[in-house]
Amino acid sequence: MEMSALVLLGIFFILLFLNVPISFCIGLATLGTMLLSMDLLPALTTLAQRMAGGLNSFALLAIPFFVLSGLLMGRGGIAKRLIECAMALVGALPGGLALVNVLSCMLFGAISGSAVAATSAIGSFMLPEMKKQGYDDSYSAAVTAAAATTGMLIPPSNIMIVYAIASGGVSIAALFVAGYLPGILLGVALMIVCAGYARIKGYPVGARLPLKLVFSKIAAAVPSLLMIIVVIGGIIKGAFTATEAGAIAVVYSFVLAVLVYKEVAWADLGKILLKSTETTAIVLALIATSAAMSWILSYENIPQSISAGLLALSENPIIILLIINLILLVVGAFMDMTPAVLIFTPIFLPVAMELGVSPLHFGIMMILNLSIGLVSPPVGSVLFVACAVAKVKLEQMIKPLLPMYAAMFVVLMLVTYVPAISEWLPSVVGL
């Protein structure tokens, strides 16, 4: 087992540091480990079989649908209306534009399910406006990047679908509902940081809008927000599956973006479809190779050995969960969420269950943990998108991000050690 683990990790990290695409890192590391116990032809055959088997899931069909609906939402004028709605709700509070940024990312994440899409769509509108009001560019970019991670927890979220598959049967509907309270808690924590930061820096307070204008801005965003009720409500009520909900989300976002708001031209649909195909292909390649790696991990009994090793360190759930969190925080800084979930769920979920942690609770904890990795150097994808949108250097963002990292870690600890934050709402709706 020791040799297998060393070969697997060695090949993976060597290729990763050589800047090889991560799906190839995973696939080649898996193949190299297989060659320790079988010849080349059986190893290649097994790798192909496990990759194909990893994609043989009806639930995975939801991913291309939600990717496409997210792209349509991002380009269809939805972000602008959500920002105006957020402005009407919190714009007059201390640090108003930063709070608007956070709330807009939460609302957009609840529709698109993509942190990168939220960073790009919300950042394109909010960052120039924040600059006009005297906000520092690096701070504005940091707020956008940190707030965009709420979209990983507030459904619909593609990473929740991936975790449901990796965990071997956790309900996607239950995961979707379980993400609301942690996602809102994370957003509120970031808002508290932004309000305190605004007072220290003396950032301006927005003008209070007339009540009539507030209602009109909220009303303009209602068609976009209704998608949450239609999609999540339908899943909870059992009217359709997560995959069918994804298809409905595509139709709904198409009607809004093309026919109602008319901000996506018919000529643009080809580019949007091509982009969604490209994104889906990248995600599915990661899922396929990660499924093969999960198999070789199980074949070599590596998860069982790690589980025994962790439990040998301590039988205290507080200590073990803290160790798991610290490991995942490091993993998230170097690896994208999808392969991280697929690779480490089979390793750490059995340990968590041994400690009495439910798969639902562990899933939300894991997703929140790895969401922090999206804004952590050196690999954080959301971090680099925010840098590009704001036209600032990565090192300029680190200082304003520090209090936000602290807030995110506090929320992570709360979610880890207070299971009710994740489990209460699913139990209320009967999931």
CSV table of C-alpha atoms in Angstrom, one decimal, residues 105-382:
chain,number,residue,atom,x,y,z
A,105,CYS,CA,-23.1,37.2,-5.7
A,106,MET,CA,-25.3,35.2,-3.3
A,107,LEU,CA,-28.4,35.8,-5.5
A,108,PHE,CA,-26.5,35.1,-8.7
A,109,GLY,CA,-25.0,32.0,-7.2
A,110,ALA,CA,-28.4,30.8,-6.3
A,111,ILE,CA,-29.3,31.0,-10.0
A,112,SER,CA,-26.2,30.1,-11.9
A,113,GLY,CA,-24.4,27.7,-9.4
A,114,SER,CA,-21.0,28.9,-10.6
A,115,ALA,CA,-18.5,30.9,-8.6
A,116,VAL,CA,-16.5,31.8,-11.7
A,117,ALA,CA,-19.6,33.0,-13.5
A,118,ALA,CA,-20.6,35.1,-10.5
A,119,THR,CA,-17.2,36.6,-10.2
A,120,SER,CA,-17.2,37.6,-13.9
A,121,ALA,CA,-20.8,38.7,-14.2
A,122,ILE,CA,-21.1,40.6,-10.9
A,123,GLY,CA,-17.6,41.9,-11.0
A,124,SER,CA,-18.0,43.4,-14.4
A,125,PHE,CA,-20.8,45.5,-13.1
A,126,MET,CA,-19.8,46.2,-9.5
A,127,LEU,CA,-16.0,46.8,-9.7
A,128,PRO,CA,-16.2,49.9,-12.0
A,129,GLU,CA,-19.0,51.3,-9.8
A,130,MET,CA,-17.1,50.6,-6.6
A,131,LYS,CA,-14.1,52.4,-8.1
A,132,LYS,CA,-16.2,55.4,-8.9
A,133,GLN,CA,-17.2,55.6,-5.2
A,134,GLY,CA,-13.6,55.5,-4.0
A,135,TYR,CA,-13.3,51.8,-3.1
A,136,ASP,CA,-9.8,50.4,-3.6
A,137,ASP,CA,-9.6,48.1,-6.6
A,138,SER,CA,-7.8,45.2,-4.7
A,139,TYR,CA,-10.4,45.3,-2.0
A,140,SER,CA,-13.3,45.3,-4.4
A,141,ALA,CA,-11.8,42.3,-6.2
A,142,ALA,CA,-11.3,40.5,-2.9
A,143,VAL,CA,-14.9,41.1,-1.9
A,144,THR,CA,-16.2,39.8,-5.3
A,145,ALA,CA,-14.0,36.7,-5.2
A,146,ALA,CA,-14.8,35.8,-1.6
A,147,ALA,CA,-18.6,36.4,-2.1
A,148,ALA,CA,-18.7,34.3,-5.3
A,149,THR,CA,-17.9,31.2,-3.2
A,150,THR,CA,-21.4,31.3,-1.7
A,151,GLY,CA,-22.7,30.0,-5.1
A,152,MET,CA,-21.0,26.7,-4.3
A,153,LEU,CA,-23.3,26.2,-1.3
A,154,ILE,CA,-26.5,28.0,-2.4
A,155,PRO,CA,-28.2,25.7,-4.9
A,156,PRO,CA,-28.3,24.7,-7.7
A,157,SER,CA,-24.6,23.7,-7.4
A,158,ASN,CA,-22.8,21.3,-9.8
A,159,ILE,CA,-20.3,20.4,-7.1
A,160,MET,CA,-23.2,19.0,-4.9
A,161,ILE,CA,-24.2,16.7,-7.8
A,162,VAL,CA,-20.5,15.5,-8.0
A,163,TYR,CA,-20.4,14.9,-4.3
A,164,ALA,CA,-23.7,13.0,-4.4
A,165,ILE,CA,-22.2,10.6,-6.9
A,166,ALA,CA,-18.9,10.3,-5.1
A,167,SER,CA,-20.6,9.6,-1.7
A,168,GLY,CA,-22.5,6.7,-3.2
A,169,GLY,CA,-26.1,7.9,-2.8
A,170,VAL,CA,-26.6,11.1,-0.8
A,171,SER,CA,-29.8,12.7,-2.0
A,172,ILE,CA,-29.1,15.6,-4.4
A,173,ALA,CA,-32.3,17.3,-3.2
A,174,ALA,CA,-31.2,17.0,0.4
A,175,LEU,CA,-27.8,18.5,-0.4
A,176,PHE,CA,-29.4,21.4,-2.3
A,177,VAL,CA,-31.6,22.2,0.7
A,178,ALA,CA,-28.8,21.7,3.2
A,179,GLY,CA,-26.6,24.3,1.5
A,180,TYR,CA,-28.9,27.2,2.1
A,181,LEU,CA,-28.2,28.0,5.7
A,182,PRO,CA,-24.4,27.5,5.4
A,183,GLY,CA,-24.4,29.7,2.2
A,184,ILE,CA,-26.4,32.4,3.9
A,185,LEU,CA,-24.3,32.2,7.0
A,186,LEU,CA,-21.1,32.6,4.9
A,187,GLY,CA,-22.7,35.6,3.1
A,188,VAL,CA,-23.7,37.3,6.3
A,189,ALA,CA,-20.2,36.7,7.8
A,190,LEU,CA,-18.6,38.4,4.7
A,191,MET,CA,-21.1,41.3,5.0
A,192,ILE,CA,-20.1,41.8,8.6
A,193,VAL,CA,-16.4,42.0,7.6
A,194,CYS,CA,-17.3,44.4,4.8
A,195,ALA,CA,-19.2,46.7,7.1
A,196,GLY,CA,-16.4,46.8,9.6
A,197,TYR,CA,-13.8,47.4,6.9
A,198,ALA,CA,-15.9,50.2,5.5
A,199,ARG,CA,-16.0,52.0,8.9
A,200,ILE,CA,-12.2,51.6,9.3
A,201,LYS,CA,-11.5,52.9,5.8
A,202,GLY,CA,-14.3,55.5,5.8
A,203,TYR,CA,-15.9,54.2,2.6
A,204,PRO,CA,-19.1,56.1,1.6
A,205,VAL,CA,-22.6,55.1,2.6
A,206,GLY,CA,-25.1,54.9,-0.3
A,207,ALA,CA,-28.1,57.1,-0.6
A,208,ARG,CA,-31.4,55.7,0.7
A,209,LEU,CA,-33.8,55.0,-2.2
A,210,PRO,CA,-37.5,56.0,-2.1
A,211,LEU,CA,-39.7,53.1,-1.0
A,212,LYS,CA,-41.5,53.1,-4.4
A,213,LEU,CA,-38.1,52.7,-6.2
A,214,VAL,CA,-37.1,49.9,-3.9
A,215,PHE,CA,-40.2,47.9,-4.7
A,216,SER,CA,-39.7,48.5,-8.4
A,217,LYS,CA,-36.1,47.3,-8.3
A,218,ILE,CA,-37.2,44.2,-6.4
A,219,ALA,CA,-40.1,43.6,-8.8
A,220,ALA,CA,-37.7,43.8,-11.8
A,221,ALA,CA,-35.6,41.0,-10.3
A,222,VAL,CA,-38.5,38.7,-9.4
A,223,PRO,CA,-38.6,36.9,-12.8
A,224,SER,CA,-34.9,35.9,-12.3
A,225,LEU,CA,-35.4,34.9,-8.6
A,226,LEU,CA,-38.5,32.8,-9.5
A,227,MET,CA,-36.2,30.3,-11.1
A,228,ILE,CA,-35.0,29.4,-7.6
A,229,ILE,CA,-38.6,28.6,-6.6
A,230,VAL,CA,-39.3,26.7,-9.8
A,231,VAL,CA,-36.1,24.6,-9.8
A,232,ILE,CA,-35.5,23.9,-6.1
A,233,GLY,CA,-39.2,23.8,-5.2
A,234,GLY,CA,-39.9,21.2,-8.0
A,235,ILE,CA,-37.0,19.0,-6.7
A,236,ILE,CA,-38.2,19.2,-3.1
A,237,LYS,CA,-41.8,18.4,-4.0
A,238,GLY,CA,-40.6,15.5,-6.1
A,239,ALA,CA,-42.1,17.0,-9.3
A,240,PHE,CA,-38.9,16.3,-11.2
A,241,THR,CA,-35.3,15.1,-10.6
A,242,ALA,CA,-32.2,17.3,-10.5
A,243,THR,CA,-31.5,16.4,-14.1
A,244,GLU,CA,-35.0,17.4,-15.2
A,245,ALA,CA,-34.6,20.5,-13.1
A,246,GLY,CA,-31.5,21.4,-15.1
A,247,ALA,CA,-33.4,21.1,-18.3
A,248,ILE,CA,-36.2,23.3,-17.0
A,249,ALA,CA,-33.5,25.9,-15.8
A,250,VAL,CA,-32.2,26.0,-19.4
A,251,VAL,CA,-35.6,26.7,-20.9
A,252,TYR,CA,-36.4,29.3,-18.2
A,253,SER,CA,-33.1,31.1,-18.6
A,254,PHE,CA,-33.4,31.0,-22.4
A,255,VAL,CA,-36.9,32.6,-22.2
A,256,LEU,CA,-35.7,35.3,-19.9
A,257,ALA,CA,-32.4,36.1,-21.6
A,258,VAL,CA,-33.5,35.8,-25.3
A,259,LEU,CA,-37.3,36.5,-25.3
A,260,VAL,CA,-38.0,38.7,-22.2
A,261,TYR,CA,-34.9,40.7,-21.5
A,262,LYS,CA,-33.6,40.3,-25.1
A,263,GLU,CA,-30.0,40.8,-24.0
A,264,VAL,CA,-28.8,37.6,-25.7
A,265,ALA,CA,-29.2,37.7,-29.5
A,266,TRP,CA,-30.0,34.6,-31.5
A,267,ALA,CA,-26.6,34.9,-33.1
A,268,ASP,CA,-24.9,34.6,-29.7
A,269,LEU,CA,-26.5,31.2,-28.9
A,270,GLY,CA,-23.9,29.3,-30.9
A,271,LYS,CA,-21.0,30.8,-28.9
A,272,ILE,CA,-22.8,30.1,-25.7
A,273,LEU,CA,-23.5,26.5,-26.6
A,274,LEU,CA,-19.9,26.1,-27.6
A,275,LYS,CA,-18.7,27.5,-24.3
A,276,SER,CA,-21.0,25.3,-22.3
A,277,THR,CA,-19.8,22.2,-24.3
A,278,GLU,CA,-16.2,23.1,-23.5
A,279,THR,CA,-16.9,23.6,-19.8
A,280,THR,CA,-18.9,20.4,-19.6
A,281,ALA,CA,-16.1,18.4,-21.4
A,282,ILE,CA,-13.5,19.7,-18.9
A,283,VAL,CA,-15.7,18.8,-15.9
A,284,LEU,CA,-16.6,15.3,-17.3
A,285,ALA,CA,-12.9,14.6,-18.1
A,286,LEU,CA,-12.1,15.4,-14.4
A,287,ILE,CA,-15.0,13.2,-13.2
A,288,ALA,CA,-13.9,10.2,-15.5
A,289,THR,CA,-10.3,10.2,-14.4
A,290,SER,CA,-11.2,10.9,-10.8
A,291,ALA,CA,-13.5,7.9,-10.9
A,292,ALA,CA,-10.6,5.7,-12.1
A,293,MET,CA,-8.4,7.1,-9.3
A,294,SER,CA,-11.0,6.4,-6.7
A,295,TRP,CA,-11.1,2.8,-7.9
A,296,ILE,CA,-7.4,2.3,-7.6
A,297,LEU,CA,-7.4,3.9,-4.2
A,298,SER,CA,-10.0,1.4,-3.1
A,299,TYR,CA,-8.3,-1.5,-4.9
A,300,GLU,CA,-5.1,-0.8,-3.0
A,301,ASN,CA,-7.0,-0.3,0.3
A,302,ILE,CA,-5.5,3.2,0.7
A,303,PRO,CA,-8.7,4.8,2.2
A,304,GLN,CA,-8.9,2.1,4.8
A,305,SER,CA,-5.3,2.6,5.7
A,306,ILE,CA,-5.7,6.4,6.0
A,307,SER,CA,-8.8,5.9,8.0
A,308,ALA,CA,-7.1,3.6,10.4
A,309,GLY,CA,-4.1,6.0,10.7
A,310,LEU,CA,-6.3,9.0,11.5
A,311,LEU,CA,-8.3,7.1,14.1
A,312,ALA,CA,-5.1,5.9,15.6
A,313,LEU,CA,-4.1,9.5,16.2
A,314,SER,CA,-7.2,10.2,18.2
A,315,GLU,CA,-10.7,9.0,18.8
A,316,ASN,CA,-11.9,12.6,19.6
A,317,PRO,CA,-14.2,13.7,16.7
A,318,ILE,CA,-13.2,17.3,17.3
A,319,ILE,CA,-9.5,16.6,16.7
A,320,ILE,CA,-10.1,14.3,13.7
A,321,LEU,CA,-12.5,16.7,12.0
A,322,LEU,CA,-10.1,19.5,12.5
A,323,ILE,CA,-7.3,17.5,10.9
A,324,ILE,CA,-9.5,16.6,7.9
A,325,ASN,CA,-10.4,20.2,7.5
A,326,LEU,CA,-6.8,21.3,7.6
A,327,ILE,CA,-5.8,18.7,5.0
A,328,LEU,CA,-8.7,19.8,2.7
A,329,LEU,CA,-7.8,23.4,3.1
A,330,VAL,CA,-4.3,22.6,1.8
A,331,VAL,CA,-5.7,20.3,-1.0
A,332,GLY,CA,-8.1,23.1,-2.0
A,333,ALA,CA,-5.3,25.5,-2.5
A,334,PHE,CA,-3.7,23.2,-5.1
A,335,MET,CA,-6.6,21.3,-6.7
A,336,ASP,CA,-9.9,22.2,-8.3
A,337,MET,CA,-13.0,21.3,-6.4
A,338,THR,CA,-14.3,18.6,-8.7
A,339,PRO,CA,-11.3,16.2,-8.6
A,340,ALA,CA,-10.8,17.0,-4.9
A,341,VAL,CA,-14.3,15.9,-4.1
A,342,LEU,CA,-14.1,12.8,-6.2
A,343,ILE,CA,-10.7,11.8,-4.8
A,344,PHE,CA,-11.0,12.7,-1.1
A,345,THR,CA,-14.7,11.8,-0.5
A,346,PRO,CA,-13.9,8.0,-0.6
A,347,ILE,CA,-10.9,8.6,1.7
A,348,PHE,CA,-12.4,10.9,4.4
A,349,LEU,CA,-16.2,10.0,4.3
A,350,PRO,CA,-15.7,6.6,6.0
A,351,VAL,CA,-13.6,8.3,8.7
A,352,ALA,CA,-16.3,10.9,9.3
A,353,MET,CA,-19.1,8.2,9.4
A,354,GLU,CA,-17.0,6.2,11.9
A,355,LEU,CA,-17.2,9.4,14.1
A,356,GLY,CA,-20.9,9.6,13.7
A,357,VAL,CA,-20.9,12.4,11.1
A,358,SER,CA,-23.7,12.0,8.5
A,359,PRO,CA,-22.7,12.0,4.8
A,360,LEU,CA,-25.0,15.0,4.3
A,361,HIS,CA,-23.3,17.0,7.0
A,362,PHE,CA,-19.8,15.9,5.8
A,363,GLY,CA,-20.7,16.9,2.2
A,364,ILE,CA,-21.6,20.5,3.1
A,365,MET,CA,-18.5,20.7,5.3
A,366,MET,CA,-16.3,19.5,2.5
A,367,ILE,CA,-17.8,21.8,-0.2
A,368,LEU,CA,-17.5,24.8,2.1
A,369,ASN,CA,-13.9,23.9,2.9
A,370,LEU,CA,-12.9,23.5,-0.8
A,371,SER,CA,-14.8,26.7,-1.7
A,372,ILE,CA,-12.1,28.5,0.4
A,373,GLY,CA,-9.6,27.0,-2.0
A,374,LEU,CA,-11.2,28.8,-4.9
A,375,VAL,CA,-9.9,32.1,-3.4
A,376,SER,CA,-6.6,30.7,-2.1
A,377,PRO,CA,-3.3,31.0,-4.0
A,378,PRO,CA,-1.6,29.4,-5.9
A,379,VAL,CA,-4.3,27.7,-7.9
A,380,GLY,CA,-7.6,29.5,-6.9
A,381,SER,CA,-9.5,29.9,-10.1
A,382,VAL,CA,-11.9,32.5,-8.8
